[in-house]
């Protein structure tokens, strides 16, 4: 039986062979830092050299090679020296190359071949009978195979403490067999690298009352929701017991659960740091982050934490790390002294020293403003539900052919809906608190420009992670409300980065006069809005901002278009006015004994009927504008997608007709039964897809991973998306999405229901 270290080594080498270098690094890192198994330690370090080199992280590969040159194994030492020569030359070539989206660096073929042959001999000399895994290049190289190198002495050097953080780059080809490499957007994009403030005055203290009231309102709403769920559950149980023979209802379940639920919630808040430690460790492999490792990635972060905590007379927050490639950070706890700041491995890898420090400073902001207490409670309650959703989805995928598939699909949808309901309560709080934390992070570090770069790099990293995994990962979805940048807003922005300047990509956020209205159902504020505020802080301190976002100019958008967009919701206040007018008319008629409708005006439920009727009228009123006919001659294609995204005068109601080709990404199986994770990867970028999964024998999720052609209506909101009209496969199969029909059904259902309430009272 293999030990945990051997299994991790095997998984890392397999990931290296499959060119999943981030996963390979995550698996090989703990093996390389464990000196107990010398053979596995050596193999892991060689594998890490290859992984870092293929990702373009030459400094890290160089440091590891220098350690391997101290090995007592002569073959390993010779291989490391040749590799070090290659890496040194490649590093010089990289420095001399120009900043561009793709950089080509010529390799020395003689060194390449020699290193390849030597790497092969290193392995073959120690190859056991049963190899655990094999990692090869692209046909002409083989750098490492697992073997039994029991007599190989490994220097006792912790390489993690000497690492230097760099932006990741994807390398095309193998380590010793490639003629070029291509950098990922975050490392190839031109960054202005605007300076920080050397001396700065404290900003005016913000008014924390709105944030505190919103946090209190979130807690009250959460309590009310949980109480209603408990009442519903206890009522259902007692109703079932009454109908069953020989059983009596439980009198305990008839009691008011308010006091008990409040006590439970306060106990949960008190235990939240340790409960979340356990949940995140078991669900996502969370581990402690040592100060030495953090210092290796960002020296400034340690100074920021130490200085600010001393000013506030806090204990240093406990540091945690998630072995996740997507860049993310979150904070949980109930007091400053037991707060935890969690970052992912991807954040440490993809952000620079000062950028990491600003992200940690934003987490200090959540602690200082105390909004992390309520958000920790939301996280603690929602994580187990999302985990249950994952498990039931996995179970449903195994039962896809049986009679239980449909019931499991319904159960999965219910659990997912409950999770959305719980997290949705914190929508406004999760959005507002980021403005406050950005402001405090700028004040702590004096570096709003680094925070600007950090937010943009996180968006790029999340988009890259989704493209590589070809779906929205479970951790991104479950932790979305608690991280600095949302995954949905990262799709288009992160995937289009490098194709045009950020000032252009963010122009809709900053110049559309109605842009903030469309964040009402978003967990994060507009990135353009946040960066604009950071730029204002930079100008206030007389430093040049990273992005020059002109906040003075505003594009004209027809007011009629916006009113038509919100027509169904405008029906709600009009419904109240209509109900008041009807009540006044009936009251007057009753006073003069002209009409007696006592059963209506004595029961105020008729107001709900008026609201439903007005809502349905608003939906019908905007129907034609929302779903215009799609004609082939007027559709936009893939190449027009960037221009559609940056047009600052568009609204969702404009319903731009598009026909885009690309690869369908998303989660497979029952975990995506509502079509909540459908993404089109076109030749220009990623865009969210909306589909109505009703009345269809074949759904778009059955086509995930295949090339498709999507026809529909592009809508530019806080999160750009396409309402699907048809999905066509390469074989000619066509799937229709009944968006217009579903809208008509909803409108007339609301109308009939409202009329019934209105007439019966």
XYZ file of C-alpha atoms in Angstrom, residues 19 21 50 53-54 79 86 90 105-117 136-143 171-181:
40
model
C 0.336 19.270 -18.686
C 1.189 22.173 -14.136
C 9.918 20.938 -14.940
C 9.904 25.906 -16.169
C 6.898 24.993 -18.278
C 21.331 16.957 -14.815
C 19.512 26.184 -19.853
C 16.358 31.326 -21.070
C 12.581 32.431 -27.025
C 14.969 30.285 -28.995
C 16.562 27.370 -27.156
C 20.003 25.906 -27.447
C 19.288 22.548 -29.066
C 22.589 21.041 -27.999
C 21.955 21.787 -24.339
C 18.371 20.707 -24.742
C 19.326 17.337 -26.163
C 22.056 16.762 -23.631
C 19.807 17.573 -20.732
C 17.107 15.311 -22.093
C 19.428 12.338 -22.467
C 7.690 12.635 -20.501
C 8.033 15.569 -22.803
C 6.644 15.903 -26.291
C 8.277 12.841 -27.727
C 12.007 13.551 -27.538
C 12.579 14.039 -23.835
C 11.969 12.253 -20.578
C 12.955 14.173 -17.516
C 4.493 27.095 -21.685
C 3.782 25.372 -24.958
C 5.669 22.135 -25.288
C 7.921 20.321 -22.855
C 10.709 21.617 -20.680
C 13.550 20.158 -22.773
C 11.912 19.783 -26.150
C 10.193 23.053 -26.823
C 11.186 25.817 -29.188
C 8.882 28.500 -27.786
C 6.640 29.403 -24.900
